Amino acid sequence: EHGVRDLLLVSRRGPEAPGAHELALELRELGVRVEVRACDVSDRAAVAAVLDGVDLSGVVHAAGVLDDGLVADLTPERLAGVMAAKVESALLLHELTADRDLSAFVLFSSFAGVVGNAGQAAYSAANNVLDALAATRRAQGLPAVSLAWGMWEAGMGGTLGGPELERLARQGFPALETGEGLALLDAALAVDEPNAVPVALRTSALVSGQVPFVLRNLVPKTRRQWEAAASGGAVDSGFVERLRGLGSVERDRVLLDAVLAEVAGVLGHASAGAVDASRAFKELGFDSLTAVDLRNRLKAVTGLQLPATLIFDHPTVADLAARVSTEFDRAEGGAAPSLSDLDRLEAAVLAMAEQEGAARKELRDRLRAMTARLDDETGTTATEQDNDDIDSASLDSMFAIIDRELEG
């Protein structure tokens, strides 16, 4: 389409990459002179060697890797891996071609950097650097455009399963077909701006409570009005009022049904009956992204502040529903401390007991002081304490003591 007849294709594995040989043959049949080279594009010397002697007229940077996960699970090593593929390679190409007479410098960024996809903090950050690099090059009088692509059916999108792609489409973000993507590439180059967002959006499917903040105004006005009327705001207040009027057994059943319905919605099932409440979320096909989606849905239904790690802490639907019920009790002011709370305290104490020296002694002294206060709270004599230990204390008393200790 653009008259390009000489291509230098570079990747980590080069000719050994899957499909590289077939691609080269297809291009040559179209009259293209093509060379396929292997190179670590985050290695300055390697990139410089590849570019040495090449009469370069344009650059298309499409490198990238995914390492999805919640922010709490990120490590310096995981972040560095994403940054090396995306950022370091782009900066090297920028620096090593700054004196070349290029007609194009095209960076394949991602929609994730614009909206901040759940579970893609490292990837989002890396793509933001590409967007900034394009603006910087333009300010320096150099050609550049950074394209914040939506999901393609090919490429990274090809690694997703059918259910994941269908879920994105239902939320208003269908994957781009190759022809659509190439047409958007041509359009973005013609617009001649440093940043563009070529993405497929079905605004009729967008739901205000489930889209990134920057897209809220794209939700059709009639749909926003319908959502507000149906829910009374961001939370389904009618559902919450119904829960308040139920006994504990009936409320647990209703909450289980609600959790099943939201799980089915996330997975794209027609009804909650397709979900087995006893199966682990991992077996059902959940990952960090769908976990956050489910958490957001449950927050919208119940109004509860639920952690992003919800399904990882509670591996089955039944376990999760029980946790939501407990959180509802607490929010309503009716929950007493439970043995699960004591289990968490014990785990924390045992973890702290790994420390040595002064820290371990301080922990032991604090626990002894708490036990002594517990004796005072319950009226237990030292002899009785020796016989019955701490098991005889009420949980309310225990947590009152712990609260005072923590405040102190």
CSV table of N, CA and C in Angstrom, one decimal, residues 5 24 44 85 90 93 105 203 259 271 283 303-304 308 314 318-319 344 347 377-378 389:
chain,number,residue,atom,x,y,z
A,5,ARG,N,9.4,-1.8,-0.2
A,5,ARG,CA,9.8,-3.0,-0.9
A,5,ARG,C,11.0,-3.6,-0.2
A,24,ALA,N,8.4,-14.8,5.5
A,24,ALA,CA,9.4,-14.3,4.5
A,24,ALA,C,9.1,-14.8,3.1
A,44,ARG,N,21.9,-2.6,23.6
A,44,ARG,CA,22.4,-1.5,22.7
A,44,ARG,C,23.4,-2.0,21.6
A,85,ALA,N,11.5,-5.1,27.1
A,85,ALA,CA,10.9,-5.4,25.8
A,85,ALA,C,10.3,-4.2,25.2
A,90,ALA,N,12.6,0.7,22.6
A,90,ALA,CA,12.2,1.9,21.9
A,90,ALA,C,13.1,3.0,22.1
A,93,LEU,N,16.2,2.5,19.8
A,93,LEU,CA,15.9,2.8,18.4
A,93,LEU,C,15.9,4.3,18.2
A,105,PHE,N,8.4,6.9,12.3
A,105,PHE,CA,8.9,6.2,13.5
A,105,PHE,C,7.6,5.9,14.2
A,203,THR,N,-20.1,1.5,21.8
A,203,THR,CA,-20.6,2.3,22.9
A,203,THR,C,-21.9,1.8,23.5
A,259,VAL,N,-23.8,-14.0,44.0
A,259,VAL,CA,-22.5,-14.2,43.6
A,259,VAL,C,-22.4,-15.1,42.4
A,271,SER,N,-26.7,-18.3,32.3
A,271,SER,CA,-27.4,-18.3,33.6
A,271,SER,C,-26.5,-18.7,34.7
A,283,GLU,N,-10.3,-23.3,38.3
A,283,GLU,CA,-10.9,-24.3,37.5
A,283,GLU,C,-12.0,-23.7,36.6
A,303,GLY,N,-22.5,-2.7,47.5
A,303,GLY,CA,-22.0,-1.5,48.2
A,303,GLY,C,-20.8,-1.7,49.1
A,304,LEU,N,-20.3,-3.0,49.2
A,304,LEU,CA,-19.3,-3.3,50.2
A,304,LEU,C,-17.9,-2.9,49.6
A,308,ALA,N,-9.2,-6.5,46.1
A,308,ALA,CA,-9.0,-7.0,44.8
A,308,ALA,C,-8.5,-8.5,44.8
A,314,HIS,N,-10.4,-16.6,48.8
A,314,HIS,CA,-11.6,-17.5,48.9
A,314,HIS,C,-11.8,-18.2,47.6
A,318,ALA,N,-18.7,-20.7,46.8
A,318,ALA,CA,-19.3,-20.8,48.1
A,318,ALA,C,-18.5,-20.1,49.2
A,319,ASP,N,-17.2,-20.2,49.2
A,319,ASP,CA,-16.3,-19.5,50.1
A,319,ASP,C,-16.5,-18.0,50.0
A,344,ARG,N,-6.3,-15.5,61.4
A,344,ARG,CA,-5.5,-14.5,60.8
A,344,ARG,C,-4.5,-13.9,61.8
A,347,ALA,N,-1.7,-16.4,62.4
A,347,ALA,CA,-0.8,-16.4,61.3
A,347,ALA,C,0.2,-15.2,61.3
A,377,GLU,N,-9.7,-9.2,82.2
A,377,GLU,CA,-11.0,-9.0,81.5
A,377,GLU,C,-12.0,-10.1,81.9
A,378,THR,N,-11.6,-11.3,82.0
A,378,THR,CA,-12.5,-12.5,82.1
A,378,THR,C,-12.6,-12.9,83.6
A,389,ASP,N,-6.0,-22.4,79.8
A,389,ASP,CA,-5.3,-21.6,78.8
A,389,ASP,C,-6.3,-20.5,78.3
